[in-house]
PDB file of C-alpha atoms in Angstrom:
ATOM      1  CA  MET A   1       0.000   0.000   0.000  1.00 65.00           C
ATOM      2  CA  ALA A   2       1.346   3.433  -0.931  1.00 71.00           C
ATOM      3  CA  VAL A   3       2.135   5.827   1.897  1.00 74.00           C
ATOM      4  CA  PHE A   4       1.829   9.580   1.342  1.00 67.00           C
ATOM      5  CA  MET A   5       3.507  12.067   3.666  1.00 67.00           C
ATOM      6  CA  ALA A   6       4.179  15.780   3.684  1.00 70.00           C
ATOM      7  CA  THR A   7       7.712  16.847   2.938  1.00 73.00           C
ATOM      8  CA  THR A   8       9.973  17.934   5.774  1.00 78.00           C
ATOM      9  CA  ASP A   9      12.351  19.718   3.406  1.00 80.00           C
ATOM     10  CA  SER A  10      12.164  23.522   3.530  1.00 83.00           C
ATOM     11  CA  ALA A  11      13.342  23.775  -0.078  1.00 88.00           C
ATOM     12  CA  VAL A  12      10.649  23.915  -2.763  1.00 87.00           C
ATOM     13  CA  SER A  13      11.116  20.945  -5.090  1.00 88.00           C
ATOM     14  CA  GLU A  14      10.875  21.028  -8.870  1.00 92.00           C
ATOM     15  CA  ARG A  15       7.745  18.885  -8.612  1.00 89.00           C
ATOM     16  CA  GLU A  16       6.123  21.462  -6.314  1.00 88.00           C
ATOM     17  CA  LYS A  17       7.003  24.229  -8.759  1.00 90.00           C
ATOM     18  CA  ARG A  18       5.424  22.284 -11.621  1.00 93.00           C
ATOM     19  CA  ASN A  19       2.325  21.582  -9.539  1.00 89.00           C
ATOM     20  CA  LEU A  20       2.007  25.237  -8.503  1.00 86.00           C
ATOM     21  CA  ASP A  21       2.131  26.274 -12.137  1.00 90.00           C
ATOM     22  CA  PHE A  22      -0.442  23.609 -12.979  1.00 90.00           C
ATOM     23  CA  CYS A  23      -2.736  24.750 -10.129  1.00 86.00           C
ATOM     24  CA  ARG A  24      -2.538  28.330 -11.331  1.00 85.00           C
ATOM     25  CA  LYS A  25      -3.631  27.276 -14.831  1.00 91.00           C
ATOM     26  CA  ILE A  26      -6.488  25.176 -13.442  1.00 89.00           C
ATOM     27  CA  ALA A  27      -7.657  28.050 -11.221  1.00 84.00           C
ATOM     28  CA  ALA A  28      -7.646  30.482 -14.146  1.00 86.00           C
ATOM     29  CA  GLU A  29      -9.627  28.068 -16.317  1.00 90.00           C
ATOM     30  CA  GLY A  30     -12.096  27.442 -13.483  1.00 86.00           C
ATOM     31  CA  MET A  31     -12.992  31.091 -12.990  1.00 87.00           C
ATOM     32  CA  VAL A  32     -16.358  32.238 -14.284  1.00 89.00           C
ATOM     33  CA  LEU A  33     -17.065  35.779 -15.462  1.00 90.00           C
ATOM     34  CA  LEU A  34     -20.730  36.360 -14.627  1.00 90.00           C
ATOM     35  CA  GLU A  35     -21.079  39.834 -16.113  1.00 91.00           C
ATOM     36  CA  ASN A  36     -18.783  42.360 -17.758  1.00 92.00           C
ATOM     37  CA  ASN A  37     -19.544  45.850 -19.037  1.00 89.00           C
ATOM     38  CA  GLY A  38     -16.183  46.248 -20.736  1.00 90.00           C
ATOM     39  CA  VAL A  39     -14.050  46.836 -17.628  1.00 93.00           C
ATOM     40  CA  LEU A  40     -12.252  43.497 -17.931  1.00 93.00           C
ATOM     41  CA  PRO A  41      -9.636  42.561 -18.928  1.00 92.00           C
ATOM     42  CA  MET A  42      -7.719  45.371 -17.259  1.00 94.00           C
ATOM     43  CA  GLU A  43      -4.092  46.415 -17.532  1.00 95.00           C
ATOM     44  CA  LEU A  44      -2.881  46.200 -13.924  1.00 96.00           C
ATOM     45  CA  LYS A  45       0.643  47.542 -14.187  1.00 97.00           C
ATOM     46  CA  GLY A  46       0.550  50.925 -12.451  1.00 97.00           C
ATOM     47  CA  LYS A  47      -3.258  50.756 -12.088  1.00 97.00           C
ATOM     48  CA  ARG A  48      -4.620  52.333  -8.898  1.00 98.00           C
ATOM     49  CA  ILE A  49      -7.033  49.870  -7.286  1.00 98.00           C
ATOM     50  CA  ALA A  50      -9.253  50.537  -4.272  1.00 98.00           C
ATOM     51  CA  LEU A  51      -9.407  47.086  -2.697  1.00 98.00           C
ATOM     52  CA  PHE A  52     -12.121  46.153  -0.186  1.00 98.00           C
ATOM     53  CA  GLY A  53     -13.866  43.049   1.126  1.00 97.00           C
ATOM     54  CA  ASN A  54     -13.356  40.288   3.650  1.00 96.00           C
ATOM     55  CA  GLY A  55     -11.398  38.213   1.129  1.00 95.00           C
ATOM     56  CA  ALA A  56      -8.868  40.869   0.097  1.00 97.00           C
ATOM     57  CA  ARG A  57      -6.296  39.727   2.660  1.00 96.00           C
ATOM     58  CA  HIS A  58      -8.120  36.663   3.975  1.00 93.00           C
ATOM     59  CA  THR A  59      -8.558  34.994   0.598  1.00 91.00           C
ATOM     60  CA  VAL A  60     -10.152  31.541   0.889  1.00 87.00           C
ATOM     61  CA  PRO A  61      -7.837  28.945  -0.703  1.00 82.00           C
ATOM     62  CA  GLY A  62     -10.115  25.941  -0.135  1.00 78.00           C
ATOM     63  CA  GLY A  63     -12.562  24.296   2.238  1.00 71.00           C
ATOM     64  CA  THR A  64     -12.156  23.297   5.858  1.00 72.00           C
ATOM     65  CA  GLY A  65     -11.856  19.898   7.492  1.00 71.00           C
ATOM     66  CA  SER A  66     -11.658  17.107   4.922  1.00 71.00           C
ATOM     67  CA  GLY A  67     -11.984  19.754   2.194  1.00 67.00           C
ATOM     68  CA  GLU A  68      -8.803  21.546   3.276  1.00 72.00           C
ATOM     69  CA  VAL A  69      -5.636  21.601   1.221  1.00 72.00           C
ATOM     70  CA  ASN A  70      -2.428  22.616   2.958  1.00 75.00           C
ATOM     71  CA  ALA A  71       0.164  24.580   1.018  1.00 78.00           C
ATOM     72  CA  ARG A  72       3.460  26.225   1.855  1.00 80.00           C
ATOM     73  CA  THR A  73       2.066  29.649   1.048  1.00 83.00           C
ATOM     74  CA  ILE A  74      -1.234  31.261   0.104  1.00 86.00           C
ATOM     75  CA  THR A  75      -1.362  34.206  -2.288  1.00 90.00           C
ATOM     76  CA  THR A  76      -4.068  36.656  -1.310  1.00 95.00           C
ATOM     77  CA  VAL A  77      -5.966  38.816  -3.793  1.00 96.00           C
ATOM     78  CA  GLU A  78      -4.064  41.826  -2.470  1.00 98.00           C
ATOM     79  CA  GLN A  79      -0.711  40.128  -3.046  1.00 97.00           C
ATOM     80  CA  GLY A  80      -1.754  38.918  -6.485  1.00 95.00           C
ATOM     81  CA  LEU A  81      -2.811  42.384  -7.623  1.00 97.00           C
ATOM     82  CA  GLU A  82       0.412  43.921  -6.336  1.00 98.00           C
ATOM     83  CA  HIS A  83       2.480  41.191  -7.958  1.00 96.00           C
ATOM     84  CA  ALA A  84       0.778  42.090 -11.252  1.00 96.00           C
ATOM     85  CA  GLY A  85       1.848  45.710 -10.780  1.00 97.00           C
ATOM     86  CA  ALA A  86      -1.308  47.283  -9.352  1.00 98.00           C
ATOM     87  CA  VAL A  87      -1.108  49.999  -6.690  1.00 98.00           C
ATOM     88  CA  ILE A  88      -3.480  49.321  -3.786  1.00 98.00           C
ATOM     89  CA  THR A  89      -4.865  52.658  -2.588  1.00 98.00           C
ATOM     90  CA  THR A  90      -6.879  51.419   0.406  1.00 98.00           C
ATOM     91  CA  LYS A  91      -4.147  50.068   2.682  1.00 98.00           C
ATOM     92  CA  ALA A  92      -5.594  52.011   5.631  1.00 97.00           C
ATOM     93  CA  TRP A  93      -9.016  50.344   5.256  1.00 98.00           C
ATOM     94  CA  LEU A  94      -7.393  46.932   4.850  1.00 98.00           C
ATOM     95  CA  ALA A  95      -5.426  47.511   8.053  1.00 97.00           C
ATOM     96  CA  LYS A  96      -8.640  48.491   9.865  1.00 97.00           C
ATOM     97  CA  TYR A  97     -10.336  45.328   8.638  1.00 97.00           C
ATOM     98  CA  GLU A  98      -7.328  43.261   9.734  1.00 96.00           C
ATOM     99  CA  LYS A  99      -7.549  44.751  13.234  1.00 96.00           C
ATOM    100  CA  ALA A 100     -11.308  44.160  13.428  1.00 96.00           C
ATOM    101  CA  ALA A 101     -10.907  40.547  12.293  1.00 95.00           C
ATOM    102  CA  SER A 102      -8.139  39.946  14.826  1.00 94.00           C
ATOM    103  CA  HIS A 103     -10.237  41.331  17.685  1.00 95.00           C
ATOM    104  CA  ALA A 104     -13.323  39.383  16.572  1.00 93.00           C
ATOM    105  CA  LYS A 105     -11.372  36.129  16.413  1.00 91.00           C
ATOM    106  CA  ALA A 106      -9.807  36.640  19.850  1.00 92.00           C
ATOM    107  CA  ALA A 107     -13.239  37.370  21.368  1.00 93.00           C
ATOM    108  CA  PHE A 108     -14.757  34.306  19.673  1.00 90.00           C
ATOM    109  CA  MET A 109     -11.960  32.042  20.924  1.00 88.00           C
ATOM    110  CA  GLU A 110     -12.396  33.271  24.495  1.00 89.00           C
ATOM    111  CA  LYS A 111     -16.151  32.706  24.234  1.00 89.00           C
ATOM    112  CA  MET A 112     -15.663  29.126  23.035  1.00 87.00           C
ATOM    113  CA  LYS A 113     -13.113  28.377  25.762  1.00 86.00           C
ATOM    114  CA  ALA A 114     -15.569  29.615  28.384  1.00 87.00           C
ATOM    115  CA  LYS A 115     -18.554  27.830  26.832  1.00 87.00           C
ATOM    116  CA  TYR A 116     -16.744  24.500  26.667  1.00 88.00           C
ATOM    117  CA  ALA A 117     -14.557  24.908  29.758  1.00 86.00           C
ATOM    118  CA  ASP A 118     -15.374  21.336  30.801  1.00 87.00           C
ATOM    119  CA  SER A 119     -14.694  19.899  27.352  1.00 84.00           C
ATOM    120  CA  PRO A 120     -11.402  21.026  25.727  1.00 81.00           C
ATOM    121  CA  GLU A 121     -12.134  18.751  22.758  1.00 82.00           C
ATOM    122  CA  MET A 122     -15.453  20.512  22.052  1.00 82.00           C
ATOM    123  CA  ALA A 123     -13.745  23.893  22.447  1.00 77.00           C
ATOM    124  CA  PHE A 124     -11.154  22.837  19.871  1.00 77.00           C
ATOM    125  CA  TRP A 125     -13.761  21.812  17.287  1.00 75.00           C
ATOM    126  CA  ALA A 126     -16.003  24.811  17.974  1.00 76.00           C
ATOM    127  CA  MET A 127     -13.155  27.151  17.034  1.00 75.00           C
ATOM    128  CA  PHE A 128     -13.369  25.951  13.430  1.00 73.00           C
ATOM    129  CA  SER A 129     -16.790  27.612  13.132  1.00 75.00           C
ATOM    130  CA  TYR A 130     -15.257  31.096  13.423  1.00 80.00           C
ATOM    131  CA  ARG A 131     -15.815  33.426  10.460  1.00 82.00           C
ATOM    132  CA  ASN A 132     -14.199  36.808   9.877  1.00 87.00           C
ATOM    133  CA  PRO A 133     -16.458  39.908   9.889  1.00 90.00           C
ATOM    134  CA  LEU A 134     -18.381  40.210   6.615  1.00 91.00           C
ATOM    135  CA  THR A 135     -17.444  43.863   6.303  1.00 94.00           C
ATOM    136  CA  ILE A 136     -16.613  46.966   8.317  1.00 95.00           C
ATOM    137  CA  ALA A 137     -17.565  50.585   7.822  1.00 95.00           C
ATOM    138  CA  ILE A 138     -16.091  52.590   4.950  1.00 96.00           C
ATOM    139  CA  ASP A 139     -15.849  56.314   5.646  1.00 95.00           C
ATOM    140  CA  ASP A 140     -14.943  59.344   3.547  1.00 95.00           C
ATOM    141  CA  ALA A 141     -11.261  59.074   4.439  1.00 95.00           C
ATOM    142  CA  ASP A 142     -11.203  55.495   3.120  1.00 96.00           C
ATOM    143  CA  LEU A 143     -12.548  56.699  -0.246  1.00 97.00           C
ATOM    144  CA  ALA A 144     -10.369  59.785  -0.638  1.00 95.00           C
ATOM    145  CA  ASP A 145      -7.868  59.782  -3.531  1.00 95.00           C
ATOM    146  CA  THR A 146      -8.301  56.080  -4.255  1.00 96.00           C
ATOM    147  CA  GLY A 147      -8.783  56.166  -8.028  1.00 95.00           C
ATOM    148  CA  ASP A 148     -11.755  55.330 -10.222  1.00 96.00           C
ATOM    149  CA  THR A 149     -11.737  51.535  -9.870  1.00 97.00           C
ATOM    150  CA  ALA A 150     -12.662  49.382  -6.876  1.00 98.00           C
ATOM    151  CA  VAL A 151     -12.349  45.632  -6.397  1.00 98.00           C
ATOM    152  CA  TYR A 152     -14.532  44.062  -3.710  1.00 98.00           C
ATOM    153  CA  VAL A 153     -13.594  40.511  -2.698  1.00 97.00           C
ATOM    154  CA  LEU A 154     -16.544  38.725  -1.121  1.00 96.00           C
ATOM    155  CA  SER A 155     -15.453  35.495   0.573  1.00 92.00           C
ATOM    156  CA  ARG A 156     -17.326  32.583   2.056  1.00 88.00           C
ATOM    157  CA  ASN A 157     -15.855  29.374   3.436  1.00 82.00           C
ATOM    158  CA  SER A 158     -17.321  26.016   4.345  1.00 77.00           C
ATOM    159  CA  GLY A 159     -16.294  22.419   4.772  1.00 72.00           C
ATOM    160  CA  GLU A 160     -16.683  19.358   6.900  1.00 69.00           C
ATOM    161  CA  GLY A 161     -19.459  19.967   9.419  1.00 64.00           C
ATOM    162  CA  SER A 162     -19.916  23.540   8.219  1.00 66.00           C
ATOM    163  CA  ASP A 163     -21.906  23.551   4.984  1.00 70.00           C
ATOM    164  CA  ARG A 164     -23.509  26.492   3.192  1.00 71.00           C
ATOM    165  CA  ARG A 165     -26.697  27.843   4.712  1.00 76.00           C
ATOM    166  CA  ASN A 166     -29.492  29.642   2.892  1.00 80.00           C
ATOM    167  CA  THR A 167     -29.245  32.695   5.133  1.00 81.00           C
ATOM    168  CA  ASP A 168     -28.123  36.316   4.938  1.00 83.00           C
ATOM    169  CA  GLY A 169     -24.374  36.548   5.316  1.00 80.00           C
ATOM    170  CA  ASP A 170     -23.862  33.036   3.992  1.00 82.00           C
ATOM    171  CA  TYR A 171     -25.475  31.904   0.740  1.00 83.00           C
ATOM    172  CA  LYS A 172     -27.195  35.286   0.515  1.00 89.00           C
ATOM    173  CA  LEU A 173     -25.658  38.719   0.866  1.00 92.00           C
ATOM    174  CA  HIS A 174     -25.955  40.371   4.251  1.00 94.00           C
ATOM    175  CA  ARG A 175     -27.638  43.776   4.395  1.00 95.00           C
ATOM    176  CA  ASP A 176     -24.310  45.373   5.396  1.00 95.00           C
ATOM    177  CA  GLU A 177     -22.669  43.916   2.290  1.00 96.00           C
ATOM    178  CA  VAL A 178     -25.468  45.220   0.082  1.00 96.00           C
ATOM    179  CA  ASN A 179     -25.079  48.684   1.601  1.00 97.00           C
ATOM    180  CA  THR A 180     -21.306  48.592   1.160  1.00 97.00           C
ATOM    181  CA  LEU A 181     -21.568  47.545  -2.482  1.00 97.00           C
ATOM    182  CA  SER A 182     -24.144  50.267  -3.113  1.00 97.00           C
ATOM    183  CA  LEU A 183     -21.796  52.859  -1.594  1.00 97.00           C
ATOM    184  CA  LEU A 184     -18.870  51.685  -3.717  1.00 98.00           C
ATOM    185  CA  SER A 185     -20.932  51.595  -6.898  1.00 97.00           C
ATOM    186  CA  ARG A 186     -21.906  55.224  -6.358  1.00 97.00           C
ATOM    187  CA  HIS A 187     -18.371  56.384  -5.599  1.00 97.00           C
ATOM    188  CA  TYR A 188     -16.336  54.507  -8.236  1.00 98.00           C
ATOM    189  CA  GLN A 189     -16.685  54.594 -11.980  1.00 96.00           C
ATOM    190  CA  HIS A 190     -15.821  50.897 -12.105  1.00 97.00           C
ATOM    191  CA  LEU A 191     -16.682  48.312  -9.434  1.00 97.00           C
ATOM    192  CA  ILE A 192     -15.502  44.708  -9.799  1.00 97.00           C
ATOM    193  CA  VAL A 193     -16.971  42.135  -7.387  1.00 97.00           C
ATOM    194  CA  VAL A 194     -14.937  38.963  -6.936  1.00 96.00           C
ATOM    195  CA  LEU A 195     -16.732  35.953  -5.417  1.00 93.00           C
ATOM    196  CA  ASN A 196     -14.062  34.008  -3.523  1.00 91.00           C
ATOM    197  CA  ILE A 197     -16.233  31.073  -2.473  1.00 87.00           C
ATOM    198  CA  ASP A 198     -14.960  27.518  -2.161  1.00 78.00           C
ATOM    199  CA  ASN A 199     -18.293  25.797  -2.811  1.00 69.00           C
ATOM    200  CA  MET A 200     -21.979  26.490  -3.230  1.00 51.00           C
ATOM    201  CA  LYS A 201     -23.673  23.575  -1.445  1.00 48.00           C
TER     202      LYS A 201
END
């Protein structure tokens, strides 16, 4: 019987490099463009992009539990845009979201530890149900001098024991997300919404 194990070598092998290139091609071919009014494709080199959304820095690479795939590194949407030469003009908002997500996760973890104080195993599994905030407020300062094009990355994750639900903020948009997208559509000449969702059960 074949035995498969993760590598313990810190060096990236030629096989890994080939597989990474292959995965990138598969991902590109698997993307679906739902609607386009002529904005895409876009030349990114030097392009000023106002980047928002819960998946901008916390891009979902795959499912959780048995649906999870471990990799040496994950390239976020923010990193990918910058690697392509884009200039991200909303670093301050992204930092605010990062701080909000960090605080929300810490509070959730403490709540689960308290709730399952008598069952460390249940506390461990409950922590996998944490989800980052769907969005945070965008104020005038966040929109100032950010260019004419915004990219909003809307992420959802699911996996073993945590399937999609037909509710607001999961399968459906939350009211806060709708309001945020409406605000961005009024402010920017071009608004691109990226659905970073690992499955649609």
